PDB file of C-alpha atoms in Angstrom:
ATOM      1  CA  UNK A   1       3.268  14.447   9.603  1.00  0.00           C
ATOM      2  CA  UNK A   2       4.929  11.561   7.802  1.00  0.00           C
ATOM      3  CA  UNK A   3       5.484  11.831   4.065  1.00  0.00           C
ATOM      4  CA  UNK A   4       7.280  10.083   1.214  1.00  0.00           C
ATOM      5  CA  UNK A   5       8.527  11.766  -1.953  1.00  0.00           C
ATOM      6  CA  UNK A   6       9.385   9.784  -5.063  1.00  0.00           C
ATOM      7  CA  UNK A   7      10.781  10.818  -8.403  1.00  0.00           C
ATOM      8  CA  UNK A   8       8.081  11.333 -10.975  1.00  0.00           C
ATOM      9  CA  UNK A   9       7.702   8.930 -13.837  1.00  0.00           C
ATOM     10  CA  UNK A  10       7.392   7.400 -16.167  1.00  0.00           C
ATOM     11  CA  UNK A  11      10.918   6.091 -16.248  1.00  0.00           C
ATOM     12  CA  UNK A  12      11.636   4.483 -19.604  1.00  0.00           C
ATOM     13  CA  UNK A  13      14.663   2.217 -19.946  1.00  0.00           C
ATOM     14  CA  UNK A  14      16.001  -0.307 -22.379  1.00  0.00           C
ATOM     15  CA  UNK A  15      16.376  -3.904 -21.270  1.00  0.00           C
ATOM     16  CA  UNK A  16      19.583  -4.513 -19.243  1.00  0.00           C
ATOM     17  CA  UNK A  17      19.897  -0.830 -18.297  1.00  0.00           C
ATOM     18  CA  UNK A  18      20.628   0.292 -14.725  1.00  0.00           C
ATOM     19  CA  UNK A  19      17.677   1.491 -12.687  1.00  0.00           C
ATOM     20  CA  UNK A  20      17.509   4.061  -9.910  1.00  0.00           C
ATOM     21  CA  UNK A  21      14.246   5.352  -8.452  1.00  0.00           C
ATOM     22  CA  UNK A  22      14.779   8.023  -5.829  1.00  0.00           C
ATOM     23  CA  UNK A  23      12.822   8.102  -2.581  1.00  0.00           C
ATOM     24  CA  UNK A  24      13.131  10.464   0.371  1.00  0.00           C
ATOM     25  CA  UNK A  25      11.028  10.564   3.487  1.00  0.00           C
ATOM     26  CA  UNK A  26       9.965  12.678   6.455  1.00  0.00           C
ATOM     27  CA  UNK A  27       8.952  10.951   9.671  1.00  0.00           C
ATOM     28  CA  UNK A  28       8.393  12.046  13.253  1.00  0.00           C
ATOM     29  CA  UNK A  29       9.726   8.803  14.710  1.00  0.00           C
ATOM     30  CA  UNK A  30      12.002   6.013  13.540  1.00  0.00           C
ATOM     31  CA  UNK A  31      10.398   4.488  10.456  1.00  0.00           C
ATOM     32  CA  UNK A  32      10.704   1.190   8.705  1.00  0.00           C
ATOM     33  CA  UNK A  33      10.999   1.621   4.938  1.00  0.00           C
ATOM     34  CA  UNK A  34       9.545  -0.399   2.077  1.00  0.00           C
ATOM     35  CA  UNK A  35       9.322  -0.706  -1.655  1.00  0.00           C
ATOM     36  CA  UNK A  36       6.112  -2.131  -3.094  1.00  0.00           C
ATOM     37  CA  UNK A  37       5.459  -3.042  -6.719  1.00  0.00           C
ATOM     38  CA  UNK A  38       2.114  -2.978  -8.504  1.00  0.00           C
ATOM     39  CA  UNK A  39       1.792  -4.924 -11.739  1.00  0.00           C
ATOM     40  CA  UNK A  40      -1.158  -4.132 -14.032  1.00  0.00           C
ATOM     41  CA  UNK A  41      -4.397  -5.541 -12.642  1.00  0.00           C
ATOM     42  CA  UNK A  42      -2.759  -6.861  -9.509  1.00  0.00           C
ATOM     43  CA  UNK A  43      -2.501  -5.814  -5.895  1.00  0.00           C
ATOM     44  CA  UNK A  44       0.546  -4.308  -4.274  1.00  0.00           C
ATOM     45  CA  UNK A  45       3.374  -6.724  -3.542  1.00  0.00           C
ATOM     46  CA  UNK A  46       6.109  -6.118  -1.028  1.00  0.00           C
ATOM     47  CA  UNK A  47       9.397  -5.982  -2.938  1.00  0.00           C
ATOM     48  CA  UNK A  48      11.840  -5.301  -0.105  1.00  0.00           C
ATOM     49  CA  UNK A  49      12.125  -3.639   3.279  1.00  0.00           C
ATOM     50  CA  UNK A  50      14.633  -2.227   5.755  1.00  0.00           C
ATOM     51  CA  UNK A  51      13.885  -1.612   9.414  1.00  0.00           C
ATOM     52  CA  UNK A  52      16.935   0.292  10.667  1.00  0.00           C
ATOM     53  CA  UNK A  53      19.606   2.679   9.471  1.00  0.00           C
ATOM     54  CA  UNK A  54      22.213   1.225   7.080  1.00  0.00           C
ATOM     55  CA  UNK A  55      20.134  -1.925   6.501  1.00  0.00           C
ATOM     56  CA  UNK A  56      20.017  -3.037   2.881  1.00  0.00           C
ATOM     57  CA  UNK A  57      16.843  -4.669   1.618  1.00  0.00           C
ATOM     58  CA  UNK A  58      17.120  -6.859  -1.464  1.00  0.00           C
ATOM     59  CA  UNK A  59      14.892  -9.090  -3.565  1.00  0.00           C
ATOM     60  CA  UNK A  60      14.758 -10.244  -7.209  1.00  0.00           C
ATOM     61  CA  UNK A  61      17.880  -8.218  -8.035  1.00  0.00           C
ATOM     62  CA  UNK A  62      16.470  -5.008  -6.552  1.00  0.00           C
ATOM     63  CA  UNK A  63      18.252  -3.291  -3.661  1.00  0.00           C
ATOM     64  CA  UNK A  64      17.682  -0.284  -1.419  1.00  0.00           C
ATOM     65  CA  UNK A  65      19.724   1.007   1.528  1.00  0.00           C
ATOM     66  CA  UNK A  66      18.197   2.845   4.506  1.00  0.00           C
ATOM     67  CA  UNK A  67      20.145   6.117   4.729  1.00  0.00           C
ATOM     68  CA  UNK A  68      19.121   7.969   7.880  1.00  0.00           C
ATOM     69  CA  UNK A  69      21.545  10.842   7.332  1.00  0.00           C
ATOM     70  CA  UNK A  70      19.963  11.700   3.982  1.00  0.00           C
ATOM     71  CA  UNK A  71      16.476  10.346   4.842  1.00  0.00           C
ATOM     72  CA  UNK A  72      16.557   8.327   1.641  1.00  0.00           C
ATOM     73  CA  UNK A  73      15.751   4.814   0.434  1.00  0.00           C
ATOM     74  CA  UNK A  74      16.581   4.752  -3.274  1.00  0.00           C
ATOM     75  CA  UNK A  75      15.664   1.650  -5.293  1.00  0.00           C
ATOM     76  CA  UNK A  76      18.302   0.203  -7.639  1.00  0.00           C
ATOM     77  CA  UNK A  77      18.643  -2.707 -10.033  1.00  0.00           C
ATOM     78  CA  UNK A  78      21.690  -3.447 -12.108  1.00  0.00           C
ATOM     79  CA  UNK A  79      19.943  -4.862 -15.187  1.00  0.00           C
ATOM     80  CA  UNK A  80      16.230  -4.411 -15.745  1.00  0.00           C
ATOM     81  CA  UNK A  81      14.015  -6.753 -17.721  1.00  0.00           C
ATOM     82  CA  UNK A  82      10.798  -6.162 -19.634  1.00  0.00           C
ATOM     83  CA  UNK A  83       9.007  -8.081 -16.880  1.00  0.00           C
ATOM     84  CA  UNK A  84      10.039  -5.376 -14.374  1.00  0.00           C
ATOM     85  CA  UNK A  85       7.634  -2.935 -16.021  1.00  0.00           C
ATOM     86  CA  UNK A  86       5.271  -1.875 -13.230  1.00  0.00           C
ATOM     87  CA  UNK A  87       4.550   0.940 -10.792  1.00  0.00           C
ATOM     88  CA  UNK A  88       6.896   1.133  -7.807  1.00  0.00           C
ATOM     89  CA  UNK A  89       5.870   2.687  -4.500  1.00  0.00           C
ATOM     90  CA  UNK A  90       8.140   3.745  -1.678  1.00  0.00           C
ATOM     91  CA  UNK A  91       6.481   3.599   1.731  1.00  0.00           C
ATOM     92  CA  UNK A  92       7.178   3.975   5.433  1.00  0.00           C
ATOM     93  CA  UNK A  93       5.672   2.800   8.670  1.00  0.00           C
ATOM     94  CA  UNK A  94       6.522   4.953  11.650  1.00  0.00           C
ATOM     95  CA  UNK A  95       7.254   2.852  14.709  1.00  0.00           C
ATOM     96  CA  UNK A  96       7.711   5.955  16.799  1.00  0.00           C
ATOM     97  CA  UNK A  97       4.025   6.794  16.561  1.00  0.00           C
ATOM     98  CA  UNK A  98       2.975   3.206  17.210  1.00  0.00           C
ATOM     99  CA  UNK A  99       1.105   3.151  13.944  1.00  0.00           C
ATOM    100  CA  UNK A 100       1.337   0.159  11.671  1.00  0.00           C
ATOM    101  CA  UNK A 101      -0.309   1.957   8.784  1.00  0.00           C
ATOM    102  CA  UNK A 102       1.790   2.573   5.699  1.00  0.00           C
ATOM    103  CA  UNK A 103       2.425   6.017   4.236  1.00  0.00           C
ATOM    104  CA  UNK A 104       3.063   5.746   0.495  1.00  0.00           C
ATOM    105  CA  UNK A 105       4.707   7.927  -2.092  1.00  0.00           C
ATOM    106  CA  UNK A 106       2.838   8.713  -5.290  1.00  0.00           C
ATOM    107  CA  UNK A 107       4.494   5.916  -7.249  1.00  0.00           C
ATOM    108  CA  UNK A 108       6.902   5.759 -10.176  1.00  0.00           C
ATOM    109  CA  UNK A 109       5.934   3.959 -13.350  1.00  0.00           C
ATOM    110  CA  UNK A 110       8.770   1.986 -14.937  1.00  0.00           C
ATOM    111  CA  UNK A 111       8.581   1.018 -18.595  1.00  0.00           C
ATOM    112  CA  UNK A 112      11.267  -1.327 -19.892  1.00  0.00           C
ATOM    113  CA  UNK A 113      11.587  -1.644 -23.648  1.00  0.00           C
ATOM    114  CA  UNK A 114      13.076  -4.733 -25.344  1.00  0.00           C
TER     115      UNK A 114
ATOM    116  CA  UNK B   1      -4.132 -21.033  -0.417  1.00  0.00           C
ATOM    117  CA  UNK B   2      -6.175 -18.057  -1.611  1.00  0.00           C
ATOM    118  CA  UNK B   3      -4.695 -14.659  -1.012  1.00  0.00           C
ATOM    119  CA  UNK B   4      -6.660 -11.565  -0.139  1.00  0.00           C
ATOM    120  CA  UNK B   5      -9.841 -11.363  -2.175  1.00  0.00           C
ATOM    121  CA  UNK B   6     -12.048  -8.348  -2.772  1.00  0.00           C
ATOM    122  CA  UNK B   7     -15.472  -7.872  -4.283  1.00  0.00           C
ATOM    123  CA  UNK B   8     -16.750  -6.506  -6.483  1.00  0.00           C
ATOM    124  CA  UNK B   9     -13.939  -5.869  -8.958  1.00  0.00           C
ATOM    125  CA  UNK B  10     -15.566  -2.785 -10.421  1.00  0.00           C
ATOM    126  CA  UNK B  11     -18.454  -0.635  -9.291  1.00  0.00           C
ATOM    127  CA  UNK B  12     -20.206   2.439 -10.664  1.00  0.00           C
ATOM    128  CA  UNK B  13     -22.296   4.610  -8.346  1.00  0.00           C
ATOM    129  CA  UNK B  14     -24.001   7.982  -8.505  1.00  0.00           C
ATOM    130  CA  UNK B  15     -23.203  10.951  -6.274  1.00  0.00           C
ATOM    131  CA  UNK B  16     -25.062  10.785  -2.974  1.00  0.00           C
ATOM    132  CA  UNK B  17     -25.429   7.016  -3.024  1.00  0.00           C
ATOM    133  CA  UNK B  18     -23.927   4.585  -0.547  1.00  0.00           C
ATOM    134  CA  UNK B  19     -21.540   1.738  -1.349  1.00  0.00           C
ATOM    135  CA  UNK B  20     -20.260  -1.372   0.430  1.00  0.00           C
ATOM    136  CA  UNK B  21     -17.012  -3.057  -0.526  1.00  0.00           C
ATOM    137  CA  UNK B  22     -15.969  -6.459   0.778  1.00  0.00           C
ATOM    138  CA  UNK B  23     -12.679  -8.089   1.670  1.00  0.00           C
ATOM    139  CA  UNK B  24     -11.719 -11.616   2.668  1.00  0.00           C
ATOM    140  CA  UNK B  25      -8.291 -11.797   4.272  1.00  0.00           C
ATOM    141  CA  UNK B  26      -5.639 -14.336   3.499  1.00  0.00           C
ATOM    142  CA  UNK B  27      -6.159 -17.590   5.370  1.00  0.00           C
ATOM    143  CA  UNK B  28      -4.888 -17.316   8.944  1.00  0.00           C
ATOM    144  CA  UNK B  29      -4.902 -13.508   8.941  1.00  0.00           C
ATOM    145  CA  UNK B  30      -6.988 -11.628  11.510  1.00  0.00           C
ATOM    146  CA  UNK B  31      -6.173  -7.972  10.830  1.00  0.00           C
ATOM    147  CA  UNK B  32      -7.559  -6.021   7.893  1.00  0.00           C
ATOM    148  CA  UNK B  33      -6.635  -2.563   6.648  1.00  0.00           C
ATOM    149  CA  UNK B  34      -8.269  -0.473   3.955  1.00  0.00           C
ATOM    150  CA  UNK B  35      -6.543   1.986   1.640  1.00  0.00           C
ATOM    151  CA  UNK B  36      -7.809   4.423  -0.984  1.00  0.00           C
ATOM    152  CA  UNK B  37      -5.689   4.847  -4.125  1.00  0.00           C
ATOM    153  CA  UNK B  38      -6.722   7.741  -6.346  1.00  0.00           C
ATOM    154  CA  UNK B  39      -5.640   7.629  -9.977  1.00  0.00           C
ATOM    155  CA  UNK B  40      -1.935   8.343 -10.294  1.00  0.00           C
ATOM    156  CA  UNK B  41      -1.433   8.502  -6.526  1.00  0.00           C
ATOM    157  CA  UNK B  42      -0.137   6.234  -3.822  1.00  0.00           C
ATOM    158  CA  UNK B  43      -2.548   4.441  -1.480  1.00  0.00           C
ATOM    159  CA  UNK B  44      -3.796   6.349   1.566  1.00  0.00           C
ATOM    160  CA  UNK B  45      -4.631   4.568   4.801  1.00  0.00           C
ATOM    161  CA  UNK B  46      -8.323   4.650   5.756  1.00  0.00           C
ATOM    162  CA  UNK B  47      -8.535   2.383   8.812  1.00  0.00           C
ATOM    163  CA  UNK B  48      -7.553  -0.951  10.307  1.00  0.00           C
ATOM    164  CA  UNK B  49      -9.702  -3.583  12.014  1.00  0.00           C
ATOM    165  CA  UNK B  50      -8.623  -6.202  14.523  1.00  0.00           C
ATOM    166  CA  UNK B  51     -10.847  -8.247  16.819  1.00  0.00           C
ATOM    167  CA  UNK B  52     -13.886  -6.657  15.173  1.00  0.00           C
ATOM    168  CA  UNK B  53     -12.877  -3.178  16.317  1.00  0.00           C
ATOM    169  CA  UNK B  54     -11.424  -0.201  14.491  1.00  0.00           C
ATOM    170  CA  UNK B  55      -7.888   0.102  15.841  1.00  0.00           C
ATOM    171  CA  UNK B  56      -6.390   2.909  13.777  1.00  0.00           C
ATOM    172  CA  UNK B  57      -7.854   5.499  11.463  1.00  0.00           C
ATOM    173  CA  UNK B  58      -6.363   7.749   8.840  1.00  0.00           C
ATOM    174  CA  UNK B  59      -7.502  11.219   7.841  1.00  0.00           C
ATOM    175  CA  UNK B  60     -10.865  10.263   6.322  1.00  0.00           C
ATOM    176  CA  UNK B  61     -14.308  11.682   7.168  1.00  0.00           C
ATOM    177  CA  UNK B  62     -16.979   9.793   9.065  1.00  0.00           C
ATOM    178  CA  UNK B  63     -18.674   8.980   5.754  1.00  0.00           C
ATOM    179  CA  UNK B  64     -16.142   6.166   5.614  1.00  0.00           C
ATOM    180  CA  UNK B  65     -16.985   3.382   8.028  1.00  0.00           C
ATOM    181  CA  UNK B  66     -16.156  -0.250   8.334  1.00  0.00           C
ATOM    182  CA  UNK B  67     -16.895  -3.515   9.968  1.00  0.00           C
ATOM    183  CA  UNK B  68     -15.077  -6.735  10.703  1.00  0.00           C
ATOM    184  CA  UNK B  69     -16.917 -10.015  11.100  1.00  0.00           C
ATOM    185  CA  UNK B  70     -16.068 -12.964  13.378  1.00  0.00           C
ATOM    186  CA  UNK B  71     -14.532 -14.782  10.394  1.00  0.00           C
ATOM    187  CA  UNK B  72     -12.165 -11.776   9.997  1.00  0.00           C
ATOM    188  CA  UNK B  73     -13.663 -10.624   6.700  1.00  0.00           C
ATOM    189  CA  UNK B  74     -14.350  -6.936   6.459  1.00  0.00           C
ATOM    190  CA  UNK B  75     -16.570  -4.364   4.788  1.00  0.00           C
ATOM    191  CA  UNK B  76     -15.876  -0.769   3.872  1.00  0.00           C
ATOM    192  CA  UNK B  77     -18.938   1.478   3.667  1.00  0.00           C
ATOM    193  CA  UNK B  78     -18.951   4.919   2.110  1.00  0.00           C
ATOM    194  CA  UNK B  79     -22.031   7.135   2.489  1.00  0.00           C
ATOM    195  CA  UNK B  80     -23.070  10.211   0.514  1.00  0.00           C
ATOM    196  CA  UNK B  81     -20.627   9.477  -2.286  1.00  0.00           C
ATOM    197  CA  UNK B  82     -18.704  12.350  -3.837  1.00  0.00           C
ATOM    198  CA  UNK B  83     -17.009  12.453  -7.227  1.00  0.00           C
ATOM    199  CA  UNK B  84     -13.712  12.580  -5.342  1.00  0.00           C
ATOM    200  CA  UNK B  85     -14.383   9.163  -3.844  1.00  0.00           C
ATOM    201  CA  UNK B  86     -13.650   7.604  -7.237  1.00  0.00           C
ATOM    202  CA  UNK B  87     -10.576   5.462  -6.639  1.00  0.00           C
ATOM    203  CA  UNK B  88      -9.159   1.974  -6.309  1.00  0.00           C
ATOM    204  CA  UNK B  89      -9.899   0.670  -2.824  1.00  0.00           C
ATOM    205  CA  UNK B  90      -7.333  -1.783  -1.533  1.00  0.00           C
ATOM    206  CA  UNK B  91      -7.659  -4.227   1.309  1.00  0.00           C
ATOM    207  CA  UNK B  92      -4.614  -5.588   3.098  1.00  0.00           C
ATOM    208  CA  UNK B  93      -4.457  -8.379   5.645  1.00  0.00           C
ATOM    209  CA  UNK B  94      -1.928  -9.508   8.207  1.00  0.00           C
ATOM    210  CA  UNK B  95      -1.586 -11.030  11.652  1.00  0.00           C
ATOM    211  CA  UNK B  96      -0.432  -9.240  14.771  1.00  0.00           C
ATOM    212  CA  UNK B  97       2.794 -11.245  14.571  1.00  0.00           C
ATOM    213  CA  UNK B  98       3.405 -10.350  10.929  1.00  0.00           C
ATOM    214  CA  UNK B  99       2.426  -6.769  11.650  1.00  0.00           C
ATOM    215  CA  UNK B 100       5.335  -6.590  14.073  1.00  0.00           C
ATOM    216  CA  UNK B 101       7.525  -7.093  11.012  1.00  0.00           C
ATOM    217  CA  UNK B 102       5.365  -4.732   8.947  1.00  0.00           C
ATOM    218  CA  UNK B 103       4.310  -7.469   6.566  1.00  0.00           C
ATOM    219  CA  UNK B 104       0.889  -7.309   5.021  1.00  0.00           C
ATOM    220  CA  UNK B 105      -0.680  -8.736   1.892  1.00  0.00           C
ATOM    221  CA  UNK B 106      -2.764  -6.667  -0.488  1.00  0.00           C
ATOM    222  CA  UNK B 107      -5.766  -7.688  -2.544  1.00  0.00           C
ATOM    223  CA  UNK B 108      -6.280  -6.617  -6.167  1.00  0.00           C
ATOM    224  CA  UNK B 109      -8.669  -3.858  -5.192  1.00  0.00           C
ATOM    225  CA  UNK B 110     -12.147  -2.638  -6.081  1.00  0.00           C
ATOM    226  CA  UNK B 111     -12.341   0.108  -8.676  1.00  0.00           C
ATOM    227  CA  UNK B 112     -15.114   2.545  -7.639  1.00  0.00           C
ATOM    228  CA  UNK B 113     -16.343   5.135 -10.121  1.00  0.00           C
ATOM    229  CA  UNK B 114     -18.714   7.841  -8.898  1.00  0.00           C
ATOM    230  CA  UNK B 115     -20.633   9.711 -11.615  1.00  0.00           C
TER     231      UNK B 115
END
């Protein structure tokens, strides 16, 4: 079945540091890939997405590139801020199975210190 | 424009009891999905409702059931509660058009604690 594997957290960085959160996936079909962010006490928010190989999703300074050859979708940001502290989830939706449901990774908590 | 709303915010139940959680989708949305997020884990898909029918279901037992009303709001019912049902239950809404682009909006969740 479909699955998503994320690097374990927490990831602790100083403000303005470079961020990478690794994500790899397994899917039976041809998935679309997503990063969601969950701030304390809030619901999940879509951060960015990519629907085909080599697409780059980007939003709020975050980027991720759909790498089909390595089945990866790593999240990056060049300079993190304290306000980026949250839990980040990598997810996929497998178009090949016709399902619209999302399969999530276990999440990576990011803590940014001033 | 209100986003997805869920009630109650928190709930404490005893093993063996039944619980009903409620979700109002974002205005204009007609499709509702439910997810279970255990502590420290990613959300897991329970089921999705569209046109008052269950359209997709994840790997959850029949103790988990749902309903969608004509105004598109939805309920999640869990019978014979187990300690392992303790989790944050998330509702997400979308439209069939947005779903084609895999866009859905999540509510803040209901935190269920089973003792």
